[in-house]
Coordinates of C-alpha atoms in Angstrom, one line a residue:
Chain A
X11 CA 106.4 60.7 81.2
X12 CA 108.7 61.1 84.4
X13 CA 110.9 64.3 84.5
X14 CA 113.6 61.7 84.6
X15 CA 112.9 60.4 81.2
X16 CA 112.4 63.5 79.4
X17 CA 114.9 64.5 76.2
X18 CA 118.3 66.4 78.0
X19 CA 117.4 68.7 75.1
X20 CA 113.4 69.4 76.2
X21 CA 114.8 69.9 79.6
X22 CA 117.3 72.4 79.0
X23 CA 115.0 74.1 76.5
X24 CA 112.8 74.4 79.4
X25 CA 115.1 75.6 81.7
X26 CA 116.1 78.5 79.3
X27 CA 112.2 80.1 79.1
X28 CA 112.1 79.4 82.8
X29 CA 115.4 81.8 83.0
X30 CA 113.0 84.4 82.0
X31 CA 111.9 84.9 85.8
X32 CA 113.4 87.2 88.0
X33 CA 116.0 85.9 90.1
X34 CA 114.8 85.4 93.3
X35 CA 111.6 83.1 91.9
X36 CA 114.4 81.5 89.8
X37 CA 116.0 80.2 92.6
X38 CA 112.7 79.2 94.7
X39 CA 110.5 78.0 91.4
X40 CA 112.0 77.5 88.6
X41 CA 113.7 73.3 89.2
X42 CA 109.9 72.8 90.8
X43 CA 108.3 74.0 87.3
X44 CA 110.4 72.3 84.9
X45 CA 110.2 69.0 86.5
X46 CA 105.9 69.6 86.6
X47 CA 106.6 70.8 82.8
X48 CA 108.7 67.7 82.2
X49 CA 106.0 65.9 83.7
X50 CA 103.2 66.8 81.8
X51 CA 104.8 66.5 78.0
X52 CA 103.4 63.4 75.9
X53 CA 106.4 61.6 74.6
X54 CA 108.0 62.5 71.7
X55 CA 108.5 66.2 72.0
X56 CA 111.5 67.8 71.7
X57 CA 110.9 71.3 72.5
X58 CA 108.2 73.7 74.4
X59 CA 105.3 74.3 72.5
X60 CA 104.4 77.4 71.6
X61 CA 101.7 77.4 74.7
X62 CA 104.1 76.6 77.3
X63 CA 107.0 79.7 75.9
X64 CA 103.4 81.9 76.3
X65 CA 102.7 80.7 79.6
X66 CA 106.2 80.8 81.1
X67 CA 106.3 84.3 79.3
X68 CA 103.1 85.8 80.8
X69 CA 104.3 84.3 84.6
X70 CA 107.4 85.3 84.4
X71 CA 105.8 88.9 83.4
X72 CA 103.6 88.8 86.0
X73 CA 106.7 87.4 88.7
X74 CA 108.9 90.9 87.0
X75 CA 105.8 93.0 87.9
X76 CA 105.6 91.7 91.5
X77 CA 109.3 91.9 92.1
X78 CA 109.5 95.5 91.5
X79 CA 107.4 96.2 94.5
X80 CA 108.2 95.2 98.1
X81 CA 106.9 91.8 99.5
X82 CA 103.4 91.1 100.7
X83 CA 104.5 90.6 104.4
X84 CA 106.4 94.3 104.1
X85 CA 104.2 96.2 101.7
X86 CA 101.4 97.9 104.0
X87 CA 104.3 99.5 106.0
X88 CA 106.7 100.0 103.5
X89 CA 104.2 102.0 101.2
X90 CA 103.1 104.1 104.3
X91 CA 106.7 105.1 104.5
X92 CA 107.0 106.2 100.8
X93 CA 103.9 108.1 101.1
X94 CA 105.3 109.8 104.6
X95 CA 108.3 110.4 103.6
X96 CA 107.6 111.5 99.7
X97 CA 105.0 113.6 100.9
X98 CA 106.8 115.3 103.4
X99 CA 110.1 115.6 101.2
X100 CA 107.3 117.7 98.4
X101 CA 106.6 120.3 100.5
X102 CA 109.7 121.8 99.4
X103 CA 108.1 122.4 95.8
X104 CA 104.7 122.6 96.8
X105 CA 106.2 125.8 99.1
X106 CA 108.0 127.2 96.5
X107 CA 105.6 127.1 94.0
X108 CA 102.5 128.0 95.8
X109 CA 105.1 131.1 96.5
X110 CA 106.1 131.6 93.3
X111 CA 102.3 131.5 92.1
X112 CA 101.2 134.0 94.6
X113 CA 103.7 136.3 93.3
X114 CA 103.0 135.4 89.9
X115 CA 99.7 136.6 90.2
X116 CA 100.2 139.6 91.9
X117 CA 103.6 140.8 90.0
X118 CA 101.8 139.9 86.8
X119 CA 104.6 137.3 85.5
X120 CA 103.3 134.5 83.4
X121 CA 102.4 131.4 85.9
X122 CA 103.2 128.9 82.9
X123 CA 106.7 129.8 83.2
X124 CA 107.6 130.3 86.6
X125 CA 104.9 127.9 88.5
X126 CA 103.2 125.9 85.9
X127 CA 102.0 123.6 89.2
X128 CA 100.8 125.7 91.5
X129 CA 97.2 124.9 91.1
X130 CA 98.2 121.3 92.2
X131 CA 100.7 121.9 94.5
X132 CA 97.7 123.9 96.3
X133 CA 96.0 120.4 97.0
X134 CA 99.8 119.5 98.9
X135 CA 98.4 120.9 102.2
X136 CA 95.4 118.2 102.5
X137 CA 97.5 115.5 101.5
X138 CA 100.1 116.1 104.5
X139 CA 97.7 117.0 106.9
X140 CA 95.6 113.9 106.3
X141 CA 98.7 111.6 106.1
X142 CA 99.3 112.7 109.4
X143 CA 96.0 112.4 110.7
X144 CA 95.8 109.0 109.4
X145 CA 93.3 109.2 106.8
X146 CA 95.4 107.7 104.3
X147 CA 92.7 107.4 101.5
X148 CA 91.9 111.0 101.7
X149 CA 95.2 111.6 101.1
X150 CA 95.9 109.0 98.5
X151 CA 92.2 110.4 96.2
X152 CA 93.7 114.0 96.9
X153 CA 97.5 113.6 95.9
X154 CA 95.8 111.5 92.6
X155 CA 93.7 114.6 92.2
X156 CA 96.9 116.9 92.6
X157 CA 98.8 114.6 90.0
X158 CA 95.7 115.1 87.5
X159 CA 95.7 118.6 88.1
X160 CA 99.3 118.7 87.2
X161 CA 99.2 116.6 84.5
X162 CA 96.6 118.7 82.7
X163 CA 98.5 121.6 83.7
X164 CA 101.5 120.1 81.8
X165 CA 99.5 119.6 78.7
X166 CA 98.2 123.1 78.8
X167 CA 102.1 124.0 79.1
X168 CA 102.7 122.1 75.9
X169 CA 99.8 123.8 74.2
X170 CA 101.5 126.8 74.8
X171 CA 104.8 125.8 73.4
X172 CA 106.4 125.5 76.7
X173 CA 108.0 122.0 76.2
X174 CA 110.9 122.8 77.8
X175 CA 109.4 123.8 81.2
X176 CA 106.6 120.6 80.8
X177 CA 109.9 118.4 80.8
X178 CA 111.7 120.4 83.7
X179 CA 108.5 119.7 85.7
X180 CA 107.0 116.7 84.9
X181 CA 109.0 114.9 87.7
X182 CA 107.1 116.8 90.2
X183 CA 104.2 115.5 89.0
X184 CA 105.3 111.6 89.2
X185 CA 106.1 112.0 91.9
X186 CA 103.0 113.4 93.1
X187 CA 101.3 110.3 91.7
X188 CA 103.7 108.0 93.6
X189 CA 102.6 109.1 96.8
X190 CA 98.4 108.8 95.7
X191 CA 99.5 105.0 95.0
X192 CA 101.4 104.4 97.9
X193 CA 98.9 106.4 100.1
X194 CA 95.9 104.0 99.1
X195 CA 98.1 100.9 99.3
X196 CA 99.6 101.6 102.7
X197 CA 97.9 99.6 105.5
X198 CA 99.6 101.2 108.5
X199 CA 101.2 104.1 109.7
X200 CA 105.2 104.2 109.1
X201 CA 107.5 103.0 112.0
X202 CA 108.1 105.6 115.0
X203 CA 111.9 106.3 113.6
X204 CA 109.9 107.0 110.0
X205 CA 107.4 109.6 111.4
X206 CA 110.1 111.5 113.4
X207 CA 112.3 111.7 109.9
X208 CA 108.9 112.5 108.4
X209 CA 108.5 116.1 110.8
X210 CA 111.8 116.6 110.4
X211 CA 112.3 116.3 106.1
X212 CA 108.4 118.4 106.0
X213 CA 110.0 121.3 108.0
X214 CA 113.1 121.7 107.0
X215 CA 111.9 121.2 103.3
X216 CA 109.1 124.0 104.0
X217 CA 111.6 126.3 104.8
X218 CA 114.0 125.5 102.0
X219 CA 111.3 125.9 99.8
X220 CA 110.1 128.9 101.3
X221 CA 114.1 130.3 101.2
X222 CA 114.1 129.8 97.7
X223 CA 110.9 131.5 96.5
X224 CA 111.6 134.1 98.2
X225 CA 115.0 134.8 97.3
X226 CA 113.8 133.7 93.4
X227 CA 111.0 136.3 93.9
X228 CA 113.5 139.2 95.2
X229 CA 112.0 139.3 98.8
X230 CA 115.8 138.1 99.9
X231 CA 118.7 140.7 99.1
X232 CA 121.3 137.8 97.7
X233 CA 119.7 136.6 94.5
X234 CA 121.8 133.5 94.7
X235 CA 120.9 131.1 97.6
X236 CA 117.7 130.7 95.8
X237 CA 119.0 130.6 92.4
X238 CA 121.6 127.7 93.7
X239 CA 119.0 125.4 95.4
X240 CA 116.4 126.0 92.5
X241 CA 119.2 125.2 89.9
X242 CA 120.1 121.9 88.3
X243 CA 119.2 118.8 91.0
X244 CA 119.7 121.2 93.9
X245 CA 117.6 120.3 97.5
X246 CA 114.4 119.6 95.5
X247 CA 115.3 116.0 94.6
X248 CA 117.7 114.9 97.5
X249 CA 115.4 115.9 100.7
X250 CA 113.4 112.8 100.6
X251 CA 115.7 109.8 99.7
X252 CA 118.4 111.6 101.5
X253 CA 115.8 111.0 104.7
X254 CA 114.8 107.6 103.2
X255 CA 118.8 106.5 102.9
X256 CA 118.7 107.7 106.8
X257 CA 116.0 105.8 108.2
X258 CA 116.8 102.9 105.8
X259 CA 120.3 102.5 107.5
X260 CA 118.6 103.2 111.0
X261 CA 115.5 101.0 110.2
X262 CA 115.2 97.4 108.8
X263 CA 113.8 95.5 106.2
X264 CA 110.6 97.7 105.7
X265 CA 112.4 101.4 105.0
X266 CA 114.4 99.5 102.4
X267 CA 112.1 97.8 101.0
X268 CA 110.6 101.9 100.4
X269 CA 113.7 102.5 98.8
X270 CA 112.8 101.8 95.0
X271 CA 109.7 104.0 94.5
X272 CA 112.1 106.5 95.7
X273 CA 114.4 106.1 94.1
X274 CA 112.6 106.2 90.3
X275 CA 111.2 109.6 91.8
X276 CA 114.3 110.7 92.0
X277 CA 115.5 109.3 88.8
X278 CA 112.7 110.8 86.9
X279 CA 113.4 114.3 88.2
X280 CA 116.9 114.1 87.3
X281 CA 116.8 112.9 84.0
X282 CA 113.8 116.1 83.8
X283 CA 115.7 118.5 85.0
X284 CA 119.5 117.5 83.6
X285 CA 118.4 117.5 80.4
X286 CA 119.7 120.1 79.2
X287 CA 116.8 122.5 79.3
X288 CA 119.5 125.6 78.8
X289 CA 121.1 125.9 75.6
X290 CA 124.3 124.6 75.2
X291 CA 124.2 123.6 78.3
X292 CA 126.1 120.0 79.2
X293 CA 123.7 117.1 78.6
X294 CA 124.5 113.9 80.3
X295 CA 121.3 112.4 78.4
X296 CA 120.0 112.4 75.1
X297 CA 117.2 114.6 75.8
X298 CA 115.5 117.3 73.2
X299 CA 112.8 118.5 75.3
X300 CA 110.4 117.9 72.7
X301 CA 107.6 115.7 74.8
X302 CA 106.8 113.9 72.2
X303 CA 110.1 112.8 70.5
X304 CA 111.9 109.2 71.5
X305 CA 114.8 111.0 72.5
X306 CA 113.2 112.8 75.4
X307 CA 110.2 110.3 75.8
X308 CA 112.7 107.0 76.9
X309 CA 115.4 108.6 78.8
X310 CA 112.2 110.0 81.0
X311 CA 110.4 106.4 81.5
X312 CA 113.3 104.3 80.7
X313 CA 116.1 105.7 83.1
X314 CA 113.4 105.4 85.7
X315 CA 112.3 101.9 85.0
X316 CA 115.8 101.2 85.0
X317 CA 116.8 102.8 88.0
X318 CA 113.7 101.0 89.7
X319 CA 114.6 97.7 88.8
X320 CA 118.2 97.7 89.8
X321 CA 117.3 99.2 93.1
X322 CA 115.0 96.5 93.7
X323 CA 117.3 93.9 92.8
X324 CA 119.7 95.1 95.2
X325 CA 116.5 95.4 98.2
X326 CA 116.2 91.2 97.1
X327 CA 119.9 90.7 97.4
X328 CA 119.8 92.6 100.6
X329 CA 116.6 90.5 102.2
X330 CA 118.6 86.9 100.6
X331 CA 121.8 87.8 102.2
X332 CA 119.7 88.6 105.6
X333 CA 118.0 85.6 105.2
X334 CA 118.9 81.9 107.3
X335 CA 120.0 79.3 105.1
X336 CA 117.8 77.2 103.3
X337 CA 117.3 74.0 105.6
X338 CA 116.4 71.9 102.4
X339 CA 118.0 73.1 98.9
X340 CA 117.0 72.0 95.4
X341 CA 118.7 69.5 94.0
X342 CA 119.8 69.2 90.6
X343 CA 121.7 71.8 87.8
X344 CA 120.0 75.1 88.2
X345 CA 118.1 76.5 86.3
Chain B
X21 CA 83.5 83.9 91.4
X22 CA 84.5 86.8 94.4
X23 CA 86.4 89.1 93.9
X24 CA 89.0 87.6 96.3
X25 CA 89.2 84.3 94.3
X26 CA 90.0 83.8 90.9
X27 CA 88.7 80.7 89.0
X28 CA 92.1 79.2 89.0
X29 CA 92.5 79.6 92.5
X30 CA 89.4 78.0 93.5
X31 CA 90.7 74.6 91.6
X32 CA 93.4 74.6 93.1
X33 CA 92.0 74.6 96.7
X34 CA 89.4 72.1 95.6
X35 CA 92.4 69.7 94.5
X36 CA 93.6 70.3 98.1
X37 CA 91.1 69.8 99.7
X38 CA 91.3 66.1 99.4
X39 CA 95.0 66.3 100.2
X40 CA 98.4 67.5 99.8
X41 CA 99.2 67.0 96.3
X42 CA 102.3 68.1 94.4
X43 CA 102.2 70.6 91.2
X44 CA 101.7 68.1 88.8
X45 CA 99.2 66.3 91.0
X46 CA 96.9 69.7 91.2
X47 CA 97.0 69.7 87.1
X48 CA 95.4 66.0 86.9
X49 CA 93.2 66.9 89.8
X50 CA 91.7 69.5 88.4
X51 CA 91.6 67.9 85.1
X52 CA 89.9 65.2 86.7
X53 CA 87.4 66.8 88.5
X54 CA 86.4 68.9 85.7
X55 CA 86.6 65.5 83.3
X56 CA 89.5 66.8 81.1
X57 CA 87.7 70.2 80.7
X58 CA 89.6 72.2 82.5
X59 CA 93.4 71.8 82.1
X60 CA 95.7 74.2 83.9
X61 CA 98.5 75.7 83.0
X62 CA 101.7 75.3 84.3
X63 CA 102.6 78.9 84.6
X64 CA 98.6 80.1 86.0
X65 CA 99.2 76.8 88.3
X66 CA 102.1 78.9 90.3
X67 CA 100.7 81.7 89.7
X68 CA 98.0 80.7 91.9
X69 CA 99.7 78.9 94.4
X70 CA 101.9 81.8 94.6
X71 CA 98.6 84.4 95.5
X72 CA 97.0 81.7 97.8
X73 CA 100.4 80.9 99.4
X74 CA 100.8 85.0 100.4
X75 CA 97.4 84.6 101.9
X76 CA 98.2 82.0 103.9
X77 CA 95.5 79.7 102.6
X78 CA 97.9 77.3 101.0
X79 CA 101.4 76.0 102.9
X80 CA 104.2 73.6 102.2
X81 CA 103.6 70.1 103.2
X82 CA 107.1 68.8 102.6
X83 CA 109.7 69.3 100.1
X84 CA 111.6 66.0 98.3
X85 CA 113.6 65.3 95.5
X86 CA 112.7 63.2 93.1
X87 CA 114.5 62.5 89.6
X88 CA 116.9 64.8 90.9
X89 CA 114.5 67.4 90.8
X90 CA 112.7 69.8 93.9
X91 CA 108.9 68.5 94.5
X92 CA 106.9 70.5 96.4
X93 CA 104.0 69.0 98.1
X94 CA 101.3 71.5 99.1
X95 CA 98.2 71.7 101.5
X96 CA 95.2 73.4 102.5
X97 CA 96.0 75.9 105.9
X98 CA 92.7 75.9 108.1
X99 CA 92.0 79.7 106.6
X100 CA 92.2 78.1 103.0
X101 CA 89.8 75.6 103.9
X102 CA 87.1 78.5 105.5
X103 CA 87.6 80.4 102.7
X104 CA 87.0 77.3 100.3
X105 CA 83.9 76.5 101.9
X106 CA 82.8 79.8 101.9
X107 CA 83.2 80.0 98.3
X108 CA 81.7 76.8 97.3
X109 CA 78.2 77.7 99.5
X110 CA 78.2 81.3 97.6
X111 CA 78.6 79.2 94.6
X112 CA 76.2 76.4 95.4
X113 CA 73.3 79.1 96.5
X114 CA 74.5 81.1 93.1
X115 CA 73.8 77.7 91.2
X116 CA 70.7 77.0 92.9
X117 CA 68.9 80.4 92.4
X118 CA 69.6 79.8 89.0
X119 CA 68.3 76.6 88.4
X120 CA 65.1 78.2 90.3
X121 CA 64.9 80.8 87.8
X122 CA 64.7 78.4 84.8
X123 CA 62.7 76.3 86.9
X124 CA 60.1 79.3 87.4
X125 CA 60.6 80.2 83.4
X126 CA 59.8 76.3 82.3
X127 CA 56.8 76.6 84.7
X128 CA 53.2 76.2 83.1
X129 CA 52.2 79.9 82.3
X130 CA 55.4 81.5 81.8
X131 CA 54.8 81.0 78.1
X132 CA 51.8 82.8 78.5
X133 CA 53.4 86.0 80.7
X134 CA 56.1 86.3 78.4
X135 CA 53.5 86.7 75.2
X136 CA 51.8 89.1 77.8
X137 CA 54.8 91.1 78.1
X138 CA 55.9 91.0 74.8
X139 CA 52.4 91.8 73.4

């Protein structure tokens, strides 16, 4: 059969599973599919079979996973920027809690409380060092190795009935596993503009970290500067997007297209730390801080997600709009 | 089949390699070739145009519309045809040392080493 002599009715029930893809392979793919759909259904049928809903399912699963990371052409450079940037923007907690830890050790005070992530954070070092130098697959295996570490230091935090402090810090350690990914899939160092933003967001984020633990740890007189930038989103979450927002608006395509991964990192340690981990203090999300309880488990991988997607979206509005028109457009009602 | 290219993808540069063909013209293609064994799916069919197409071993021939409906036609890019070739050799000396094999198993004797082995 022709798509032209197809049932209205098998067409448009085609066109509603083929709504199922994300919309930028909506509007390049989808009129192209349902007329080879259309094509290959033996006369007689009236709607998809059961196959074909599958099918269009599992690509337009597979299109959804795609879309949520940055093009092919962009990718290499975009993920070097992410690891750069992330990397650089973590040495503000790796600082302050390699301090903390020292202190912990020596003062006595109970590490699980106060620096639960020191042991990985001590791995931090090596992963700057050889994004710097280059080697980005040393640095990818050893931030992965950092993220293990932490991760098995958060379930030795739970074991001890710390759930509170394994939700506080569990951001840190996404995070750390965001820049092990986007280490070993960059294929190039970030653009000049990137790298200089990359210096600058490592130093100043050393010192703010260092700042901190010491005024946390009572080396500082005040008590409070440290107290302030340790407390609620503070510096600890803004440093590196707040760098990333810079270079995106000073940079192109690729430094936006770096913009999502960030973006869920910094989603995730929000909705860690703002939730509530005080009593009675204000929560702005369900949370319980009980790891394993719905109410803390899908405001901490759903806001993210979320967050991740929508920033995305935005990136593929952004790249459409900066697009030239189409010089041939698909004809026909969309789909 | 390498690593770099999935079964699917390896029909669908075989159906180009004759020409550029549109989507539905790929499916019968393949069908054809593999007599009505293989039949691909529409979604696995862009799928893998969509991988080869990011590495620049598939292109657009031309775009028409027919029915009132976009048609893409698509063709081979010189890289899709190295890799193609490339492929089909690994699979044709694949093939070959295992028709060898059996050929060296059905050999007079074998019977006998195998009892020796087993024995």
């Amino acid at each position: 059969m022709t798509a032209h002599d197809a049932p209205v009715e098998l067409a448009e029930r085609y066109a509603r599973w083929l709504r199922l893809l994300p919309p930028t392979d909506r509007a390049r793919s989808a009129d192209e599919m349902l007329a080879t759909y259309l094509r290959t259904v033996p006369p007689g049928r009236r709607r998809p079979t059961v196959a074909d809903r599958l099918d269009v399912a599992r690509y337009a699963a597979r299109r959804w996973w795609h879309a949520l990371g940055a093009p092919a052409d962009v990718r290499p450079e975009a993920s070097a920027t992410v690891a750069w940037l992330l990397a650089a923007a973590l040495s503000y907690a790796a600082v302050r809690a390699l301090v903390l830890g020292v202190a912990s050790v020596r003062e006595g005070w109970s590490l699980s409380a106060l620096a639960p992530l020191s042991p990985s954070w001590a791995l931090w070092p090596v992963v700057v060092v050889a994004l710097l130098c280059g080697s980005r697959r040393v640095a990818g295996a050893t931030a992965a190795a950092a993220a293990a570490l932490g991760a098995g230091a958060l379930v030795g935090v739970v074991g001890d009935g710390e759930r509170l402090v394994a939700v506080y810090e569990v951001g840190w350690v996404v995070a750390q596993a965001v820049v092990a990914v986007a280490a070993l899939r960059a294929g190039a160092r970030p653009r000049r503009r990137a790298r200089v933003v990359t210096v600058l967001v490592l130093v100043v984020g050393s010192v703010l970290g260092l700042v901190t633990a010491a005024d946390l740890t009572g080396v500082l007189p005040s008590g409070q500067l440290g107290l302030r930038l340790a407390g609620g989103l503070g510096v600890s979450a803004l440093v590196g997007p707040a760098a990333l927002a810079l270079v995106a608006v000073l940079g192109g395509r690729v430094e936006r297209h770096a913009l999502p991964p960030f973006a869920a990192v910094l989603a995730v340690l929000v909705v860690g730390r703002d939730g509530g981990l005080l009593p009675g203090s204000t929560r702005w999300v369900p949370m319980t801080g009980l790891p394993l309880d719905a109410a803390t488990l899908l405001p901490l991988v759903g806001l993210p997600v979320l967050v991740l997607v929508a920033v995305r979206l935005v990136v593929a509005a952004a790249d459409r709009a900066a697009q030239p028109r189409r010089a041939v457009r698909p004809a026909g009602p969309p789909v | 089949m390498s690593p770099g290219l999935q079964q699917p993808a390896f029909l669908v540069l075989s159906a180009l390699a004759e020409g550029p063909l549109h989507g539905y013209g790929i499916v019968q293609a393949v069908a054809a070739a593999s007599d009505g064994a293989v039949t691909l799916r529409i979604g696995t069919l862009y799928g893998a145009l969509d991988r080869l197409a990011a590495r620049g071993l598939v292109v657009v021939d031309r775009e028409e519309v027919v029915d009132s409906r976009l048609r893409r036609t698509y063709r081979l890019t010189g890289e899709g045809e190295r890799v193609l070739r490339a492929e089909a050799q690994t699979l044709r000396a694949r093939a070959e040392r295992a028709l060898a094999a059996l050929g060296r198993r059905s050999a007079p004797g074998a019977d006998a080493s195998d009892a020796g082995a087993t024995a």
